[in-house]
Amino acid sequence: MKENKKISRRKFLGLSAGAVAGLAFSPSIPTLFAASKKTYDYSILPAGKREYIASNCAMCVNKCGIIAEVVNGRLHKLNPNPEHIKSRGMLCAKGNAGAALPYSPDRLKTPLLRTGERGEGKWKEISWDEAFKYIAKNLADLKQKYENRSTVAFASTEGFQEEFYYYLVNSFGSLNTVRHTTLCLASNIQGWSSVFGVFPDADLLNAEYVIMLGADRAQSLITPDSVNFQRYKPEGQKLIVIDPRFTVTASKADRWYPIKPRTDQGFVLAMINVIIKEGLYNRQFVESYTHGFKDLEKMVQDYTPQWAEKKCEIPAAEIVKTAREFAAHAPRSVIYPGRRSSFYSHEVYVRRTFAILAAICGCWDTKGGVVPRSSIKLNTPEVSFPFFMQTRDRVDKESTDLLKDVVPSSVMCPMIGTGLPEDSCSFLSERDGSWLTFREAVLNDTPYPVKGFFCFKQNPMQSVPNTTKTIAMLKKMDFICVIDMQMSDTAWYADIVLPHTSYLEGWDPATGISGINPLVEFRQPVIKPLFDTKTMFEISGGIIREMLNIPSLWDDIEPDDLKNFKEDVVEGILNRPIQEYIKTQVSNYPGALEKLMNNGFFTVESKKPTYGATRTPGFRFKTKTGKIEILNERYKEFGLFPLPKYCEPKNFVQKSGTYRFLVGRTAWNTQTTTQNIPYLWEIEKENAVWINPGEAGKLGIVSGDYVWIKSRVGKQRIKALVTEKIRPDCVFYSNGWGRRSPWLSRVYKSGASEAEIIEDVLDSISGGTCLHETFVSITKA
Amino acid sequence: MKRKRYAIVFDTKKCLNCKACTVACKFENYVPVGDDSYRLWVTEMPLEGRFPVLRQEFRPSQCQHCENAPCEKVCPTGATFRTAEGVVLIDYDKCILCKACMAACPYDARFVSKKHDAVEKCTFCMHRVSEGREPACVETCPVRVREFGDLNDPDSTVSRLLNQRAYYQLKPEKNTRPRLFYLK
């Protein structure tokens, strides 16, 4: 067909050489105008109505500003919003690829009910009415049977609609919620907060000296940092990157130190040693604002650069140089907090050490240092949910002996005076929970059985280490409901799957984004919904309305509670259009709604960065002493190290032929959610394991070979990439591959999954997961 | 008014190899996905040095919009032509898919498009430029590797960058006089 067209055109050209002028007026052959060059018609979009609609991206955690270009109701492209203060006029590969999401043939289009065995892939399409009735009935059955609402657990990941997921959680009354935080940055938040009371941002725009340890901002994109650190880099700013891998970020650095994994704390302790010994710290700041400096001075005496050289395999002279430079540029020096910290079991102490370095140099709440975030408060309706009698406390909260299976002392090897609790997580977030502890509790039915599982846009099958245990956990459930846009690996094992509307087709509530420059965002539909999908706002409403038809679901509350709940939550919010909710949320700020509609976000003049609000006499930090706690008093009470003593496994020797496994991101994928999008899949069709050439030579492996990578909990087959970019003692691959859901058609079974091989090792202070505590062996496949 | 001379200046040292430009281009220009056809791309330059002293750069590229364009010269039907602003374009209806231009292009910037049933390549997003908008690759970049503008305007960003900083061009020995400039 096409060939014919081409031939006929060729013939036409041959015949009509003399007739061009005459034909040029025919509107059916517009490109012949090209002959005159000046009148060339550049347009490529179809004729018709073109609209530009502002909203915000949802392809990862960053929520960058987008302007959707919609032609005749079809989304043509997502453009960056040039005025957006967080994304600063950029949109990454994933953000661009979002334009393909609504039209993906692989997306979930209607509610599905399992008809075969779990994981067998036999589904029946059902209506939303049937789905809501089915779910409400299962919730009622579970409550009747176990007489404990917390028997149903609710997993979710961050996102604007998560707010309404919690309407469902609180309407049922379970306290078992598990979020993504302990897979990502729980230890980072805990570590920094243990010193400053809050988790700060880095002021990269004004810093003169930046040290990034284990943060690949060039590939693991975080706005505004990934934009600022190159595009708006101040003249002369120095970047030091410390990472076992030569990351893209390392390629931008003034110096790269390929540190031995798990020793970052040693590097920074030695810096502190030099800075204190040479009197380079900020004496005045330390005296005015901090608690425990004298103890620190004593503790770091032994942590000399020479000592650190042996641990970190970085020359002592380099550590000394870095320490002096950091102090010389202070307070415009940043030791970068970053984001993911789910690396090692002692990670909270690592992050505490970073924070203490910032504290003694006075790089706090000042231009070019680390700065507390500010936020814009919304008038979000405060709703009260009924108080249910049949609700027990979180499964992962109680002090039990089940942690022995996941704390490092038993999993890896004994630690020297670990400073790591072995009976419960010291600082468990009530809302985030601790994924590993939660799963362990479910597997052991301790302290009570958890038999129902809801999962909103999270994918524990791929994101929680040791997939074998996750499958076992799912097997324990009487009922599993997954809400997602695509058939995730977890959805594949569900009983009922609900299709969520894409972020481009529905309304999302206003949400404050905190930072040095805080803002408020929302989302509006840029195209009409293509399929029979619903948002979490609508799904929660649908399930809750059905729940109200079942009296047994409300027999353990006061009648007044039920009446108020119906009036406030159901009638007041869920039965009304979400636009009214958004209107209320922003009602404190005149013109805010208009700004959201026109530009997707708004800011508040008074929230422009000011610096120094916490550097005033008498300011109380959110710590026990109200000071910046170099020595943490609560840690002392909890039996933890009050000062971050160097933590390392006792008598640990890495066996020859084993490699520490590292995992990380590429700039074109978000965790496990984007690999199947053709525009991104085209960039990388499967992941590959990085192996140092010396080691690859010993193993007889060259780039492109397939290898087996094996740990104590699983093995995966993957392509090898032999590269100097990694130390000989570790290997690396990117996350989100080796998928189990056949409905992720492009990436099903391609590449290797990290969750299948990473051992479940717990950071028992924050409840976090340690993704870099696994050793693997490699053999040619 | 002076005639415009469009150009792109690259500051490749900033490039994150994040592929935002390649994906943006595909949507903007309806470039087919899945068959590895690209109007623009990011090359991982060879890793230099030995562990632990390493260096690597990433170099985005696309059609060079040569002033002395080999593709234009070899095109038998006049499908490839240069606009008044010096932008090299293809009239898809005139292309007979002889592929002479693909062979002649020293930069491997052209490919056969199933969508157009013709050879295609970067157009500097002239459909956007003519509306006063930037090319999609320029606009979407997190770190602003590319600047697009008029060389005949001494105050344009591209002119200023080329005045202030040293630069190089790709394959100067081919005497193609590209409109793409790479800052050193």
Tab-separated table of C-alpha atoms in Angstrom, chain B:
chain	number	residue	atom	x	y	z
B	1	MET	CA	14.829	43.854	9.455
B	2	LYS	CA	17.808	41.599	9.183
B	3	ARG	CA	17.177	38.028	8.107
B	4	LYS	CA	17.475	35.537	10.973
B	5	ARG	CA	20.226	32.904	11.109
B	6	TYR	CA	19.105	30.213	13.511
B	7	ALA	CA	21.590	28.141	15.495
B	8	ILE	CA	21.879	25.961	18.579
B	9	VAL	CA	24.721	26.302	21.058
B	10	PHE	CA	25.393	23.329	23.364
B	11	ASP	CA	26.970	23.457	26.787
B	12	THR	CA	27.543	19.705	26.934
B	13	LYS	CA	29.421	19.842	30.233
B	14	LYS	CA	26.075	20.310	31.966
B	15	CYS	CA	24.385	17.357	30.231
B	16	LEU	CA	22.945	14.798	32.675
B	17	ASN	CA	22.277	12.171	29.995
B	18	CYS	CA	18.704	12.165	31.269
B	19	LYS	CA	17.096	11.753	27.811
B	20	ALA	CA	14.443	14.423	28.425
B	21	CYS	CA	15.255	15.975	25.030
B	22	THR	CA	14.946	12.761	23.060
B	23	VAL	CA	11.563	11.907	24.565
B	24	ALA	CA	10.224	15.469	24.208
B	25	CYS	CA	11.246	15.472	20.553
B	26	LYS	CA	9.416	12.229	19.877
B	27	PHE	CA	6.118	13.577	21.197
B	28	GLU	CA	6.507	16.998	19.645
B	29	ASN	CA	7.295	15.690	16.179
B	30	TYR	CA	5.331	12.435	16.112
B	31	VAL	CA	8.567	10.466	15.742
B	32	PRO	CA	7.739	6.739	15.821
B	33	VAL	CA	8.578	4.987	19.052
B	34	GLY	CA	10.105	1.542	19.429
B	35	ASP	CA	12.101	1.296	16.218
B	36	ASP	CA	15.088	3.314	17.392
B	37	SER	CA	14.542	6.220	15.049
B	38	TYR	CA	15.635	9.492	16.601
B	39	ARG	CA	15.764	13.078	15.425
B	40	LEU	CA	18.144	13.758	18.257
B	41	TRP	CA	20.171	11.650	20.621
B	42	VAL	CA	22.626	11.799	23.497
B	43	THR	CA	25.942	10.045	22.993
B	44	GLU	CA	27.831	8.672	25.962
B	45	MET	CA	31.373	9.695	25.071
B	46	PRO	CA	34.058	7.112	25.821
B	47	LEU	CA	35.074	6.814	29.449
B	48	GLU	CA	38.530	8.321	29.822
B	49	GLY	CA	41.199	7.376	32.341
B	50	ARG	CA	41.448	4.398	34.605
B	51	PHE	CA	39.757	3.710	37.944
B	52	PRO	CA	39.748	5.773	40.125
B	53	VAL	CA	40.612	8.732	37.896
B	54	LEU	CA	37.828	8.850	35.371
B	55	ARG	CA	36.232	11.369	33.073
B	56	GLN	CA	33.136	11.149	30.944
B	57	GLU	CA	31.027	13.533	28.934
B	58	PHE	CA	27.684	13.214	27.277
B	59	ARG	CA	27.096	14.842	23.917
B	60	PRO	CA	23.616	15.508	22.586
B	61	SER	CA	23.353	15.974	18.851
B	62	GLN	CA	20.957	16.199	15.929
B	63	CYS	CA	20.846	17.591	12.375
B	64	GLN	CA	23.577	20.224	12.101
B	65	HIS	CA	21.588	22.441	9.726
B	66	CYS	CA	24.730	22.913	7.649
B	67	GLU	CA	25.147	26.056	5.604
B	68	ASN	CA	26.962	23.908	3.084
B	69	ALA	CA	24.614	20.934	3.349
B	70	PRO	CA	25.695	17.740	1.558
B	71	CYS	CA	22.166	16.355	1.869
B	72	GLU	CA	20.702	19.267	-0.046
B	73	LYS	CA	23.228	18.890	-2.845
B	74	VAL	CA	22.585	15.216	-3.466
B	75	CYS	CA	18.808	15.350	-3.291
B	76	PRO	CA	17.529	14.629	-6.821
B	77	THR	CA	14.041	16.050	-6.307
B	78	GLY	CA	14.723	19.158	-4.269
B	79	ALA	CA	12.913	17.593	-1.310
B	80	THR	CA	15.718	18.762	0.970
B	81	PHE	CA	15.958	22.527	0.982
B	82	ARG	CA	17.143	25.399	3.171
B	83	THR	CA	14.805	28.106	4.393
B	84	ALA	CA	15.694	31.767	4.317
B	85	GLU	CA	16.848	31.429	7.947
B	86	GLY	CA	19.160	28.601	6.990
B	87	VAL	CA	17.079	25.791	8.452
B	88	VAL	CA	17.426	22.580	6.478
B	89	LEU	CA	14.019	20.978	5.915
B	90	ILE	CA	12.513	18.135	3.942
B	91	ASP	CA	9.417	18.347	1.790
B	92	TYR	CA	8.046	14.890	2.512
B	93	ASP	CA	5.871	14.834	-0.575
B	94	LYS	CA	8.861	15.345	-2.806
B	95	CYS	CA	11.023	12.712	-1.140
B	96	ILE	CA	11.350	9.566	-3.231
B	97	LEU	CA	13.223	7.668	-0.520
B	98	CYS	CA	16.354	7.282	-2.624
B	99	LYS	CA	18.312	7.746	0.641
B	100	ALA	CA	21.146	9.619	-1.103
B	101	CYS	CA	20.880	12.252	1.631
B	102	MET	CA	21.260	9.644	4.365
B	103	ALA	CA	24.465	8.443	2.745
B	104	ALA	CA	25.726	12.002	2.240
B	105	CYS	CA	25.053	13.230	5.789
B	106	PRO	CA	28.319	13.092	7.784
B	107	TYR	CA	26.350	13.256	11.047
B	108	ASP	CA	23.969	10.331	10.512
B	109	ALA	CA	21.108	12.669	11.333
B	110	ARG	CA	18.515	11.284	8.942
B	111	PHE	CA	16.303	8.228	9.000
B	112	VAL	CA	13.415	6.764	7.059
B	113	SER	CA	10.124	7.709	8.654
B	114	LYS	CA	7.242	5.288	8.415
B	115	LYS	CA	4.902	8.069	9.407
B	116	HIS	CA	5.833	10.383	6.548
B	117	ASP	CA	6.875	7.693	4.122
B	118	ALA	CA	9.945	9.833	3.567
B	119	VAL	CA	13.312	10.645	5.073
B	120	GLU	CA	13.002	12.838	8.162
B	121	LYS	CA	15.205	14.611	10.697
B	122	CYS	CA	15.356	17.551	13.093
B	123	THR	CA	13.512	20.653	11.852
B	124	PHE	CA	14.641	22.969	14.679
B	125	CYS	CA	10.926	22.640	15.595
B	126	MET	CA	10.213	25.411	13.070
B	127	HIS	CA	6.479	24.950	13.685
B	128	ARG	CA	7.109	26.093	17.261
B	129	VAL	CA	9.705	28.720	16.376
B	130	SER	CA	7.300	30.329	13.912
B	131	GLU	CA	4.899	30.767	16.845
B	132	GLY	CA	7.599	32.342	18.998
B	133	ARG	CA	8.224	29.171	21.019
B	134	GLU	CA	11.481	27.330	21.593
B	135	PRO	CA	12.323	23.955	20.059
B	136	ALA	CA	11.045	21.168	22.320
B	137	CYS	CA	14.546	19.868	23.151
B	138	VAL	CA	15.731	23.322	24.215
B	139	GLU	CA	12.690	23.960	26.386
B	140	THR	CA	12.457	20.675	28.294
B	141	CYS	CA	16.117	20.280	29.348
B	142	PRO	CA	16.602	20.299	33.154
B	143	VAL	CA	19.992	21.986	32.927
B	144	ARG	CA	19.607	23.995	29.738
B	145	VAL	CA	22.302	22.292	27.684
B	146	ARG	CA	20.998	23.909	24.493
B	147	GLU	CA	20.357	27.548	23.633
B	148	PHE	CA	18.518	28.331	20.415
B	149	GLY	CA	18.590	31.706	18.718
B	150	ASP	CA	19.554	34.106	15.964
B	151	LEU	CA	23.241	34.512	15.093
B	152	ASN	CA	22.429	37.774	13.315
B	153	ASP	CA	21.230	39.304	16.570
B	154	PRO	CA	24.351	40.269	18.530
B	155	ASP	CA	22.317	40.364	21.760
B	156	SER	CA	20.909	36.863	21.416
B	157	THR	CA	22.074	34.258	23.914
B	158	VAL	CA	23.664	32.191	21.163
B	159	SER	CA	25.668	35.159	19.874
B	160	ARG	CA	26.796	36.123	23.341
B	161	LEU	CA	27.865	32.580	24.195
B	162	LEU	CA	29.874	32.259	20.985
B	163	ASN	CA	31.504	35.620	21.594
B	164	GLN	CA	32.421	34.863	25.171
B	165	ARG	CA	33.465	31.248	25.053
B	166	ALA	CA	35.587	28.934	22.988
B	167	TYR	CA	33.663	26.424	20.946
B	168	TYR	CA	34.072	23.651	18.431
B	169	GLN	CA	31.986	22.121	15.684
B	170	LEU	CA	31.594	18.535	14.606
B	171	LYS	CA	33.607	17.257	11.654
B	172	PRO	CA	34.967	20.615	10.476
B	173	GLU	CA	37.042	18.763	7.866
B	174	LYS	CA	33.835	18.124	5.933
B	175	ASN	CA	33.461	21.856	5.345
B	176	THR	CA	29.728	21.660	6.042
B	177	ARG	CA	29.606	24.856	8.140
B	178	PRO	CA	27.124	23.525	10.748
B	179	ARG	CA	24.729	25.747	12.677
B	180	LEU	CA	25.332	23.657	15.785
B	181	PHE	CA	28.068	24.888	18.097
B	182	TYR	CA	29.585	23.091	21.077
B	183	LEU	CA	31.084	25.154	23.889
B	184	LYS	CA	34.458	23.998	25.144
